[in-house]
Coordinates of C-alpha atoms in Angstrom, one line a residue:
X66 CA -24.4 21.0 2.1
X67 CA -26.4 19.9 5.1
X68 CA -24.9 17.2 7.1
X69 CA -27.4 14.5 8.5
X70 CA -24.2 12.5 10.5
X71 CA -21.1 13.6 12.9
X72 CA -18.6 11.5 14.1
X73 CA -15.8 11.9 16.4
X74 CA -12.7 11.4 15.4
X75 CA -9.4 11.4 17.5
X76 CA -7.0 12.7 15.0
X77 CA -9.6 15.2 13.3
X78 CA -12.2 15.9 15.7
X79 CA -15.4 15.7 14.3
X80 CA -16.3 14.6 10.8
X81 CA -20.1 15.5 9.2
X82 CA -21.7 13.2 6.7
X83 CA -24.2 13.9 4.2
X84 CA -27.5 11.9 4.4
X85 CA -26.7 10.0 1.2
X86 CA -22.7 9.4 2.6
X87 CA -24.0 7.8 6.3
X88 CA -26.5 5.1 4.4
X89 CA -23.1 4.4 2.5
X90 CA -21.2 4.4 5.4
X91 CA -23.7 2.2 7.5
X92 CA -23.8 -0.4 4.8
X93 CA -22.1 -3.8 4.6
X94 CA -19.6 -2.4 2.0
X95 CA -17.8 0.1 4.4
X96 CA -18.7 -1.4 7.7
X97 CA -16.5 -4.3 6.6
X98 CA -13.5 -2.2 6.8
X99 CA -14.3 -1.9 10.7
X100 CA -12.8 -5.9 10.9
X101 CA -9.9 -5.1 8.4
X102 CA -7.1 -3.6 10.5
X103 CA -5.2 -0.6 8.7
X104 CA -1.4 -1.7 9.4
X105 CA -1.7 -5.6 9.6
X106 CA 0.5 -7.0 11.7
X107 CA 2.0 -4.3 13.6
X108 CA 0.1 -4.9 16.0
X109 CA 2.5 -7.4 17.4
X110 CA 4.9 -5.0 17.9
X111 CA 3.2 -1.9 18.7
X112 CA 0.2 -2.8 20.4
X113 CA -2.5 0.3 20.1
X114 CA -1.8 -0.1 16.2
X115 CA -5.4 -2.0 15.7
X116 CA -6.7 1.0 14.6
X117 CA -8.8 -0.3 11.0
X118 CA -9.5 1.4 7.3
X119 CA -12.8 2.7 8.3
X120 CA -11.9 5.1 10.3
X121 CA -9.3 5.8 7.6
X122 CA -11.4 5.7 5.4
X123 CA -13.3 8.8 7.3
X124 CA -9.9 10.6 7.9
X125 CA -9.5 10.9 3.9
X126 CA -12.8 12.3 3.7
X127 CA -12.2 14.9 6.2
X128 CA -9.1 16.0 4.3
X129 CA -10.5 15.5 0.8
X130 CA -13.1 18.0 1.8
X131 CA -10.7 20.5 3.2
X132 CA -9.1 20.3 -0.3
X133 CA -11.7 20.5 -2.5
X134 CA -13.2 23.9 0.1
X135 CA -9.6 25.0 -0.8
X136 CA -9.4 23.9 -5.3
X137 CA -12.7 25.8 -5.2
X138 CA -11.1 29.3 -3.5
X139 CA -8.6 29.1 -6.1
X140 CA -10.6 28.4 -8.9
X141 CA -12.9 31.3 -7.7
X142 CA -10.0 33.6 -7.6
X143 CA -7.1 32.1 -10.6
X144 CA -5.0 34.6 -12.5
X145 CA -3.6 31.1 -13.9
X146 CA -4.8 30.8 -17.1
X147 CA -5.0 26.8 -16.6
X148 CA -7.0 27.1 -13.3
X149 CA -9.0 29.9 -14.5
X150 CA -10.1 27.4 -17.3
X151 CA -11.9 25.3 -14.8
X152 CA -14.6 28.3 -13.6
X153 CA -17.3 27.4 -16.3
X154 CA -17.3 23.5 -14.6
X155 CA -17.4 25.3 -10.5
X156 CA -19.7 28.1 -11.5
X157 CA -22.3 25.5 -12.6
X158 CA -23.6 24.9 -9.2
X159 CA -24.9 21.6 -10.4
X160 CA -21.8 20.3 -11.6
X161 CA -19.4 21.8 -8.8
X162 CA -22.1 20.1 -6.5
X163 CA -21.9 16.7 -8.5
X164 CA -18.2 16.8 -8.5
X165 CA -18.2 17.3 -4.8
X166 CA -20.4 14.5 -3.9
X167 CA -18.5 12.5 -6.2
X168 CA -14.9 13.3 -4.5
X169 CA -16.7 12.4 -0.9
X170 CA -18.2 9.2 -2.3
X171 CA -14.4 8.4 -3.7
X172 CA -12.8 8.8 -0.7
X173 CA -15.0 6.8 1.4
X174 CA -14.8 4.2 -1.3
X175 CA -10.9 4.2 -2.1
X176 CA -10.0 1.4 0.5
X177 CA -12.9 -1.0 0.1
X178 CA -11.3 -3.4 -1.8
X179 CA -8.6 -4.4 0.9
X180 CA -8.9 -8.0 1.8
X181 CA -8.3 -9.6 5.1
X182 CA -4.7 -8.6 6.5
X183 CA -5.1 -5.7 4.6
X184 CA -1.5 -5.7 2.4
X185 CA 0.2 -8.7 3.7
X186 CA -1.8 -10.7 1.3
X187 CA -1.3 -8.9 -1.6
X188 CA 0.9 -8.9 -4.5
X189 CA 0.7 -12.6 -6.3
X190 CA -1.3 -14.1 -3.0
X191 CA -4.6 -12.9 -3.7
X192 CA -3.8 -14.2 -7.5
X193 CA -2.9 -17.4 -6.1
X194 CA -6.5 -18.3 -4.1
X195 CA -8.3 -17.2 -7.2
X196 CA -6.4 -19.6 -9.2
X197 CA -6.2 -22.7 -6.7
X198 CA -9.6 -22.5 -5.6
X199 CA -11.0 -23.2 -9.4
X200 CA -8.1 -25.6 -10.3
X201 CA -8.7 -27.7 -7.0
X202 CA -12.5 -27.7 -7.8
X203 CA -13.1 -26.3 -4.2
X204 CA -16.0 -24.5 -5.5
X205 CA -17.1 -22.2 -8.2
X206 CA -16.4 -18.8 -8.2
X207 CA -18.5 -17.1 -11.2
X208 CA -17.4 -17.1 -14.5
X209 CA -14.4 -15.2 -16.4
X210 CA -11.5 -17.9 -15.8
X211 CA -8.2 -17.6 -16.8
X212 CA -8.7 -14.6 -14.1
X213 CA -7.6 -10.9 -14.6
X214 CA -4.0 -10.6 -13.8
X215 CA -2.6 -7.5 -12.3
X216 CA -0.7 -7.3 -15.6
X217 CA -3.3 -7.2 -17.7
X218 CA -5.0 -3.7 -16.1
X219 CA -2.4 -1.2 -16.0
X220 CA -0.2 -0.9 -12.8
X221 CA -3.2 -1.9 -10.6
X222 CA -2.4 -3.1 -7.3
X223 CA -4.5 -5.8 -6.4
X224 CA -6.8 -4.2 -3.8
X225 CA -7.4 -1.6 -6.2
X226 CA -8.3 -4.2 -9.2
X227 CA -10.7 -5.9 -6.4
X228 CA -12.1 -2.5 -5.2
X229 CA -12.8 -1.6 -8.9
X230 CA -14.3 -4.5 -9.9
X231 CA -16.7 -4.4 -6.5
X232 CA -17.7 -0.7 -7.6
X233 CA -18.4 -1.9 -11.2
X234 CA -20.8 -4.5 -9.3
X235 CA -24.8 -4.1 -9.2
X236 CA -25.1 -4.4 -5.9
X237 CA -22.8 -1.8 -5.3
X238 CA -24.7 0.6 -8.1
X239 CA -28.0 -0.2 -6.5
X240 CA -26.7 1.0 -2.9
X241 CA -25.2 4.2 -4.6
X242 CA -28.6 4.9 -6.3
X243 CA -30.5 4.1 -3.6
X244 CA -28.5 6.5 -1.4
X245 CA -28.2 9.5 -4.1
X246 CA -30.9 8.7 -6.3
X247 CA -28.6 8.6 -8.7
X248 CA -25.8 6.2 -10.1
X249 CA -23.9 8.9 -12.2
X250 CA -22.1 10.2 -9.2
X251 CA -20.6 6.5 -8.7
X252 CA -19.5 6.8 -12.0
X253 CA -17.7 10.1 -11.8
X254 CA -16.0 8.5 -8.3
X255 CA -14.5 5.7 -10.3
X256 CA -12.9 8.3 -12.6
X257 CA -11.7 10.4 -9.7
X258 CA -10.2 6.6 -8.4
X259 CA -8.9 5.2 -11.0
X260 CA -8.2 8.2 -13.3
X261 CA -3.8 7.5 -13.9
X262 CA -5.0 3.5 -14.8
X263 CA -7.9 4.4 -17.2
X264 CA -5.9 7.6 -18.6
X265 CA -3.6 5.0 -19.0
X266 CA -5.6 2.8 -20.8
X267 CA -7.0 5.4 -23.0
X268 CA -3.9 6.6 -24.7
X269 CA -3.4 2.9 -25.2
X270 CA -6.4 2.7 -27.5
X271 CA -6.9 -0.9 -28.4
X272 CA -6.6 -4.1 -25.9
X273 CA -8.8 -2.4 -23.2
X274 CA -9.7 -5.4 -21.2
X275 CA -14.1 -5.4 -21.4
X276 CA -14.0 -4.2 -17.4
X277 CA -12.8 -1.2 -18.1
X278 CA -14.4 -0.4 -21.0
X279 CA -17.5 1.7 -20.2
X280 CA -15.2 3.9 -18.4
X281 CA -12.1 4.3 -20.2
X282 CA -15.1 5.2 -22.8
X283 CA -16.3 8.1 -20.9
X284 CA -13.1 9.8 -19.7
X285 CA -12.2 9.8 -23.7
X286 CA -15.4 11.3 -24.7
X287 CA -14.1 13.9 -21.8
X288 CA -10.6 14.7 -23.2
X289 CA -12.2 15.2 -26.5
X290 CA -15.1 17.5 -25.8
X291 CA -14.9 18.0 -22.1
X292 CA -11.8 19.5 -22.0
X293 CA -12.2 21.3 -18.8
X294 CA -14.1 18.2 -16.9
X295 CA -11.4 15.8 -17.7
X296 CA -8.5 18.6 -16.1
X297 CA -11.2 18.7 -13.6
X298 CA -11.4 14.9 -12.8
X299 CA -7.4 14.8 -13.2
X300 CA -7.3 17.3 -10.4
X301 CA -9.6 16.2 -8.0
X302 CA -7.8 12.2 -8.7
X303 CA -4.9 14.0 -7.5
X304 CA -6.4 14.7 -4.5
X305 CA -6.7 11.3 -3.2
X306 CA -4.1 9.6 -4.9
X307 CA -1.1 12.2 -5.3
X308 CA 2.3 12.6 -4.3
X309 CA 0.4 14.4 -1.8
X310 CA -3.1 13.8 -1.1
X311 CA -5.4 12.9 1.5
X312 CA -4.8 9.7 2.1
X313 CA -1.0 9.8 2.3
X314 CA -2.1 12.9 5.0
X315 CA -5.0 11.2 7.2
X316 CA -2.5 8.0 7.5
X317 CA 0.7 9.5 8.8
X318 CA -1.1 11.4 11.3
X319 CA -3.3 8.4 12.4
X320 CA -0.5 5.9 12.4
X321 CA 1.5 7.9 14.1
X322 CA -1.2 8.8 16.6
X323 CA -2.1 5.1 17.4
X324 CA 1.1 3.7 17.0
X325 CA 3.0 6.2 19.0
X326 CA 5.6 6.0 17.3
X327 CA 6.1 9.9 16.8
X328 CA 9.9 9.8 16.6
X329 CA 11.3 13.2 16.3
X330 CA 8.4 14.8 15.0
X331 CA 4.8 15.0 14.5
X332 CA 2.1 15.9 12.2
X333 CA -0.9 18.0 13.8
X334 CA -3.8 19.3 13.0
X335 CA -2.2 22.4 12.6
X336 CA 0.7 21.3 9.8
X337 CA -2.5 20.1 7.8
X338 CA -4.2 23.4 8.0
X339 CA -1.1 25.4 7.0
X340 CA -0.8 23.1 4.3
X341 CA -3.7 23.2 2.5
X342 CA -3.9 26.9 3.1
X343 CA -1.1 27.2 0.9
X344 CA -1.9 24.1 -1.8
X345 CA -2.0 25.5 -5.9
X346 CA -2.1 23.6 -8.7
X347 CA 0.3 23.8 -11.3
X348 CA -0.4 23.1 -15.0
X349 CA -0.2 19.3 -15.0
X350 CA -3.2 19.6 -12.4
X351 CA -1.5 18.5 -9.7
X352 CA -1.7 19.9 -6.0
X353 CA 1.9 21.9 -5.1
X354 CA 2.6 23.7 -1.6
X355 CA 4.0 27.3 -1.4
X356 CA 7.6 27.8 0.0
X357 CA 5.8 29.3 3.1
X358 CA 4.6 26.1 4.3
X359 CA 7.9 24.0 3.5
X360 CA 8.3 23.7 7.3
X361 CA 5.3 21.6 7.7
X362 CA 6.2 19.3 4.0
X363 CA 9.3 18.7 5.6
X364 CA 7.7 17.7 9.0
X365 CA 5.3 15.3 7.0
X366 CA 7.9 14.2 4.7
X367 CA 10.5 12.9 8.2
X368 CA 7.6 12.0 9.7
X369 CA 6.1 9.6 7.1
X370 CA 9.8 8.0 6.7
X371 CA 10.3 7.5 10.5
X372 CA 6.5 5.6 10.2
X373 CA 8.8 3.4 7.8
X374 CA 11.6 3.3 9.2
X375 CA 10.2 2.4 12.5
X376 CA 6.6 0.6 12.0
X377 CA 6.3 -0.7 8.3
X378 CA 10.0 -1.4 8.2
X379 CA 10.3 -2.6 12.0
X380 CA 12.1 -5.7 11.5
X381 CA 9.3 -7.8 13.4
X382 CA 6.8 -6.3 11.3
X383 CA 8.6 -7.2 8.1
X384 CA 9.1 -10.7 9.8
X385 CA 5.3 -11.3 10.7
X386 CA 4.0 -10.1 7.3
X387 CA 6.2 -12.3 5.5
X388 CA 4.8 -15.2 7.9
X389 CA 1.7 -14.5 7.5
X390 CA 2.1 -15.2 3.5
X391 CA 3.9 -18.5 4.1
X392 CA 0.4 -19.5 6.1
X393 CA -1.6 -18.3 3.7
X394 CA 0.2 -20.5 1.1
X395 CA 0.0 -23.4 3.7
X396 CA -3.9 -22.6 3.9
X397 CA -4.5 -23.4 0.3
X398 CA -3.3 -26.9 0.7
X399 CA -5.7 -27.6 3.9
X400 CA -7.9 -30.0 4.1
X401 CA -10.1 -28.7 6.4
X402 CA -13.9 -27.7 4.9
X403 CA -14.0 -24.3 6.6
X404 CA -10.6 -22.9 6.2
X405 CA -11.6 -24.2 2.1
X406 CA -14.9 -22.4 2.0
X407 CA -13.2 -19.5 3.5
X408 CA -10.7 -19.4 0.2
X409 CA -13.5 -19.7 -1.8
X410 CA -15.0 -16.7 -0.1
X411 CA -12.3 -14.7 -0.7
X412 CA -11.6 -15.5 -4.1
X413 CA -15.0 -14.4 -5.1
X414 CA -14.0 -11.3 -3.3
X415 CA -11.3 -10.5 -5.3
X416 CA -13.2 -10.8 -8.1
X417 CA -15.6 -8.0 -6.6
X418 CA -18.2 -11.0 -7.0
X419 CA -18.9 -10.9 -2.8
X420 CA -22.0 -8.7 -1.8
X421 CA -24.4 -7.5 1.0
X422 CA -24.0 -9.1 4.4
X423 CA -21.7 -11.5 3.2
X424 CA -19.1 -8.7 2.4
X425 CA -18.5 -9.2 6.7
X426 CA -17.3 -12.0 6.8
X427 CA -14.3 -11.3 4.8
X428 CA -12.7 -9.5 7.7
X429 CA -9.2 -10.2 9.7
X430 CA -11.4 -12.6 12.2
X431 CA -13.0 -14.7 9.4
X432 CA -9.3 -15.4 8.0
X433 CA -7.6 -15.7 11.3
X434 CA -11.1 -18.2 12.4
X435 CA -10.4 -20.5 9.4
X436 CA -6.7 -20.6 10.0
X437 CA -7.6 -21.9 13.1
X438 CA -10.1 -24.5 12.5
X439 CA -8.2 -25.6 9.5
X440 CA -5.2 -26.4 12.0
X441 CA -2.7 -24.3 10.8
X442 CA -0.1 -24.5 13.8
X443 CA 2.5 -22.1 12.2
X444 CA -0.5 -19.8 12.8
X445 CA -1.4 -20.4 16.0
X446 CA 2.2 -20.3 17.3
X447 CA 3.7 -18.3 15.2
X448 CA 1.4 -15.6 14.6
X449 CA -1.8 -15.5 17.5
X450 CA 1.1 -16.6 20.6
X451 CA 4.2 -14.5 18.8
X452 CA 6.6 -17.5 19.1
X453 CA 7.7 -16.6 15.3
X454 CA 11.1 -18.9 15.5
X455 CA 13.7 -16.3 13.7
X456 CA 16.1 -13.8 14.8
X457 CA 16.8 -11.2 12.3
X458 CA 20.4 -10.7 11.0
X459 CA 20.1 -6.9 11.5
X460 CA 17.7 -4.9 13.3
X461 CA 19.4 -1.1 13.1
X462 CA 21.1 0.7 11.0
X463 CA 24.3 0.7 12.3
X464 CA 24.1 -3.4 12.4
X465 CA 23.0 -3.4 8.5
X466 CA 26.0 -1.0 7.5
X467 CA 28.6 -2.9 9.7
X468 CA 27.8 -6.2 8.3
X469 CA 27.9 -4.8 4.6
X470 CA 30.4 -2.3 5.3
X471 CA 31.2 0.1 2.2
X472 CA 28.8 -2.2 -0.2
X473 CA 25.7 -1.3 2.1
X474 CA 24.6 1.7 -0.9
X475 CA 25.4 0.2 -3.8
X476 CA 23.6 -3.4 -2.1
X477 CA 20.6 -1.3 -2.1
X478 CA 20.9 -0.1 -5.3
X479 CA 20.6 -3.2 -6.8
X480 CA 17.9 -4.9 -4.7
X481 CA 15.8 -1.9 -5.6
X482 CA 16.8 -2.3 -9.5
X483 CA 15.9 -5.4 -9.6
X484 CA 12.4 -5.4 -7.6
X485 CA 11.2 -2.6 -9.3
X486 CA 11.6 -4.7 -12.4
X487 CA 10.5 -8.2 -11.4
X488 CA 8.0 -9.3 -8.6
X489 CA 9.6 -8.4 -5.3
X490 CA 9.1 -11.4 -3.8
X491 CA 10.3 -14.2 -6.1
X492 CA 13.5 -12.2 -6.2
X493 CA 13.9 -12.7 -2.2
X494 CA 13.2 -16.3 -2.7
X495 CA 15.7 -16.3 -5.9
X496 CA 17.9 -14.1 -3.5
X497 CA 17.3 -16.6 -0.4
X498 CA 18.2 -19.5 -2.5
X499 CA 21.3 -18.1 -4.1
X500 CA 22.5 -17.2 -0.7
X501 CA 22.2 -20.5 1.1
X502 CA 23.8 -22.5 -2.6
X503 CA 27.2 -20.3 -2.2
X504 CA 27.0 -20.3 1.4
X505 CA 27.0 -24.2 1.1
X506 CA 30.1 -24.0 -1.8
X507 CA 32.0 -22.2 0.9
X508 CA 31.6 -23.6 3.9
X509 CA 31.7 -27.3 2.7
X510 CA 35.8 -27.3 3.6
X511 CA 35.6 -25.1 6.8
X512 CA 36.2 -27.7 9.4
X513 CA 35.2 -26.8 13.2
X514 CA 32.6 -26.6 14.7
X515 CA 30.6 -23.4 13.1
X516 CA 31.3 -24.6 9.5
X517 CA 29.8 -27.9 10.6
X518 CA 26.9 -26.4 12.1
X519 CA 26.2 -23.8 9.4
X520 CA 26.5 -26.7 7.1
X521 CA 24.3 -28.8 8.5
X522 CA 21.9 -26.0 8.6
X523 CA 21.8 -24.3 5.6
X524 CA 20.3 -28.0 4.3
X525 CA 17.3 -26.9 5.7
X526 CA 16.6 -23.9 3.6
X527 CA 13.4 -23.1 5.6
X528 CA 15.7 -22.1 8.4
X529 CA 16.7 -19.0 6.4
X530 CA 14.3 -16.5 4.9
X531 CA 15.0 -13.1 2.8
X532 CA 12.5 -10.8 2.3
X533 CA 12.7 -7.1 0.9
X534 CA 10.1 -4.1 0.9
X535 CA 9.5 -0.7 -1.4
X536 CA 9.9 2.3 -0.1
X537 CA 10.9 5.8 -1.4
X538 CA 11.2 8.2 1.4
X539 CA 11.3 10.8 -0.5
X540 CA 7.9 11.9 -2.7
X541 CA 8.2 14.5 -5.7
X542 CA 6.1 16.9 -3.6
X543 CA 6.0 20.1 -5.7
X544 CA 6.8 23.6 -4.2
X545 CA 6.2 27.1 -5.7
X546 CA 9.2 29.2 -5.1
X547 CA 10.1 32.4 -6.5
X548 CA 7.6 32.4 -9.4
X549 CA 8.5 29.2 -10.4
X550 CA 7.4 25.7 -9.5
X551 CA 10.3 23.4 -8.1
X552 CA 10.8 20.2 -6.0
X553 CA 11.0 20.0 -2.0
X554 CA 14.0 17.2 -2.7
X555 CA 16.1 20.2 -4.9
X556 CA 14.9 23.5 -1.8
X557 CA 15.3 21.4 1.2
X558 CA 18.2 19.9 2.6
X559 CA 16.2 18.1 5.3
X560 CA 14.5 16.0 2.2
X561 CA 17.9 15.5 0.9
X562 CA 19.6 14.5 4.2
X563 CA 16.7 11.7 4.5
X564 CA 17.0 10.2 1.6
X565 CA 20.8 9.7 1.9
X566 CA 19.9 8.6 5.4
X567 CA 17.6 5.5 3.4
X568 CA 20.3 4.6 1.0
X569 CA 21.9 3.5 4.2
X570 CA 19.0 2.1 6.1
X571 CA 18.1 -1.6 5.6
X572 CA 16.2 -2.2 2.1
X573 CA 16.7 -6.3 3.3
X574 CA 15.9 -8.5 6.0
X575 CA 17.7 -11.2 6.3
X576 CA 16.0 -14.0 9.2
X577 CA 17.8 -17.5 10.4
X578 CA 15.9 -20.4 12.8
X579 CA 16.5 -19.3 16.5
X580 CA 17.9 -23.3 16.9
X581 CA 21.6 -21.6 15.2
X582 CA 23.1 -20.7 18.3
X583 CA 24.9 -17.0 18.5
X584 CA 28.1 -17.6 17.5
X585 CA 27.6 -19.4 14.5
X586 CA 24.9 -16.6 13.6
X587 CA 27.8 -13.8 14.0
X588 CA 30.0 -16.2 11.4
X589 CA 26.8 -16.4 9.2
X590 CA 26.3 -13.1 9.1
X591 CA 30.5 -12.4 8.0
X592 CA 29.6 -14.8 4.9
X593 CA 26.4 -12.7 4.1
X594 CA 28.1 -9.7 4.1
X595 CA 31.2 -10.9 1.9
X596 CA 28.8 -12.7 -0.7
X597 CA 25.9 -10.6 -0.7
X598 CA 27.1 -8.3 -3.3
X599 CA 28.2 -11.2 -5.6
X600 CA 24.7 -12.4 -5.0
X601 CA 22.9 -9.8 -6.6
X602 CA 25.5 -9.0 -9.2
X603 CA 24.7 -12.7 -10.2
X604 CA 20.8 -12.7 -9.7
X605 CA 21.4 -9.3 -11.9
X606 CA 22.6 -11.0 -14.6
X607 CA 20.3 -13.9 -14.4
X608 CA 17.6 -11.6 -15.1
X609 CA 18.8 -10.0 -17.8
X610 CA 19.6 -13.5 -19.9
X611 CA 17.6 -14.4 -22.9
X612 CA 15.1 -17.0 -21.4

């Protein structure tokens, strides 16, 4: 390959672009993602953390190609019967060529459907603008109402749906062509992307929603004729979207690297060269890791859950994030023409209906710009001037486990039960609301002044908020051990020790008005530790009545 573009990068050093990759990379589709910071609001808590997907976005093409020098080497030199079955595809130098061009084109395009705040507007937010901004009338956003839910597509999350649907859009195929002269290798990238969903979809059969259609198409005519292309596709998926991948890879060592928050061990350079050195891929296609490099999987694996633990997880972060929805909601009830037009704007861009130089101006700046003009204070005091008004209930571990005591694992259990079954965030608002009607049952004979107080505050259920976020610290990352292939959480007790170490670890955040002064907060925070088991026993059971 000759390389027409390098780039400096601080975590990699320098990355090379093709010709074709740096007109993709210079357009309004990935230039966007220069205005779209890569953590959201942790920023406000770790300041250097402004780093954005674009240069993401570059990181997982560095490593992508690292992996794919490394998936040819073994293909080259397979005693496995199921890798050796992939020569006749990397042997054809014009389809080993294609399928690299492709796997560079996906990784550059796997984050461009993020919108604005990156995930803190996700989930049923980005839904919610769609919806409003047609039923209000605010303006028209292109046909195809009732919109696509994230139901209806497979396990999408929603920047993926977007990102998909922007990929499937003219525009977009005109840019690719006009780069690569040829649209096909757009078309093999969206396989590579979106491979588990339209797998999915395939051995569905009927009901594919018409989106999806042309492709779910081709990747059957692949596992009927083109055996080896469809393992082939299956593989290099895996490669950016994996239990480990080059995504997961490029941002643990960059968020650790801007963040700083390197807390008992790092990920260089180095680890991710040893790594990859030593990848394989077992018969399900998927990427494993030799014993010899379990040193560095475990580094990766503690390193990528003190980046939750300590950024993602940071109770201000959780705090800021969930703020930042409660604006957004506030935001589709303005009045204001601009911050309106702006919801209109990004409701076509969900849809993947937003293109060319327009594309920049759905950016952090162009939300955080119509917040402001549409006079959103919570925003401006809240958010730009950090005056968010709530202490949380716990901060540490040690403060979660001594308020919940010996319920702390089994509370976990069953918040992560029941939001892995129903949307996360009506069940911390179902959770919230529970919470503050038995607090209110209990404390309505406690008379002095505390029970008074609480009382009186907990009728103001605004003054309390509940939120909870997914994690899993520790990935099924595959190892090959003694002829056989095995998992790092069964060969490492490092792996092991960190996930008992979550069970114990805050899973919810629990955040009251800073007007409750700090004794009353010490009693409220007895009562949320006696009931909160009850709580979810109850909200259990709730869920699984007959509506």
């Amino acid at each position: 390959m000759r390389y027409a573009k390098t780039i400096r990068d601080p975590v990699h050093g320098w990355i090379r672009l093709l010709d074709s990759e740096a007109k993709i990379v210079d357009s309004p589709l990935l230039q966007r993602l220069r205005y779209v910071k890569q953590l959201g609001f942790a920023y406000l808590v770790y300041p250097s953390a402004t780093h954005t997907r674009f240069e993401h976005t570059l990181g997982v093409l560095y490593i992508a190609n690292m992996l794919i020098e490394r998936i040819r080497h073994l293909v080259a030199t397979a005693d496995e019967p199921h890798v050796r079955a992939l020569k006749p595809i990397f042997e054809d130098r014009d389809k080993s060529s294609e399928l690299i061009r492709s796997l560079r084109l996906a990784a550059l395009l796997h984050d461009v459907g993020h919108p604005p705040w990156s995930h803190a507007i996700e989930h049923d937010l980005l839904d919610m603008v769609v919806r409003t901004t047609a039923r209000e009338g605010w303006c028209d956003v292109g046909e195809g109402a009732p919109y696509i839910t994230i139901s209806e597509v497979g396990k999408l999350k929603p920047h993926e749906l977007t990102g998909y649907l922007l990929l499937g859009n003219r525009w977009v195929e005109e840019l690719i062509d006009g780069a690569y002269g040829d649209v096909k290798v757009l078309e093999l990238a969206r396989l590579i992307l979106y491979f588990k969903q339209l797998d999915r979809l395939r051995e569905r059969g009927d009901g594919v929603p018409d989106i999806f259609e042309r492709d779910v198409a081709r990747l059957s005519e692949m596992y009927h004729g083109e055996k080896e292309m469809y393992s082939t596709v299956k593989l290099l998926s895996n490669t950016i979207s994996g239990t480990l991948d080059a995504d997961r890879l490029d941002y643990v060592m960059r968020d650790m690297y801007f963040t700083g928050a390197a807390v008992g061990s790092v990920v260089t350079n180095v680890d991710v060269d040893r790594i990859v050195s030593n990848v394989y891929v077992d018969e399900e296609y998927r990427l494993i890791v030799d014993e010899r490099a379990r040193v560095n999987i475990e580094g990766y694996v503690l390193a990528r859950y003190n980046l939750y633990r300590w950024v993602y997880l940071h109770h201000k972060t959780v705090l800021f994030t969930k703020i930042g929805r409660i604006v957004m909601r506030k935001a589709l009830n303005a009045s204001e023409k601009n911050t309106r037009d702006f919801m209109c704007l990004l409701a076509r861009f969900v849809l993947g209906r937003v293109v060319g130089d327009e594309l920049l101006k759905v950016t952090d700046d162009g939300l955080n710009m119509a917040l402001l003009f549409g006079g959103i204070r919570e925003f401006l005091d809240y958010i730009v001037m950090r005056r968010a008004p709530y202490i949380s209930l716990w901060k540490r571990d040690k403060d979660y486990q001594d308020t919940l005591g010996r319920a702390t694992v089994n509370v976990n259990i069953d918040i992560d039960e029941l939001a892995a079954n129903w949307d996360a965030e009506d069940v911390a608002e179902r959770l919230r609301d529970m919470i503050i009607e038995l607090l209110r049952y209990l404390l309505r004979e406690r008379e002095n002044y505390c029970g008074d107080r609480l009382a009186e505050f907990l009728e103001e259920r605004d003054n309390v908020i509940v939120e909870y976020v997914k994690f899993s610290p520790h990935e099924d990352i595959g190892l090959y051990h003694a002829g056989r292939h095995t998992s790092i959480v069964e060969l490492s007790p490092l792996v092991s020790a960190i996930r008992e170490a979550w069970e114990k670890s805050p899973h919810l955040f629990i955040y009251v008005h800073k007007s409750l002064d700090e004794e009353c907060r010490e009693v409220l925070k007895k009562y949320i530790g006696k009931v909160l088991g009850l709580v979810l026993s109850l909200l259990k059971d709730e869920h699984k009545s007959p509506v």
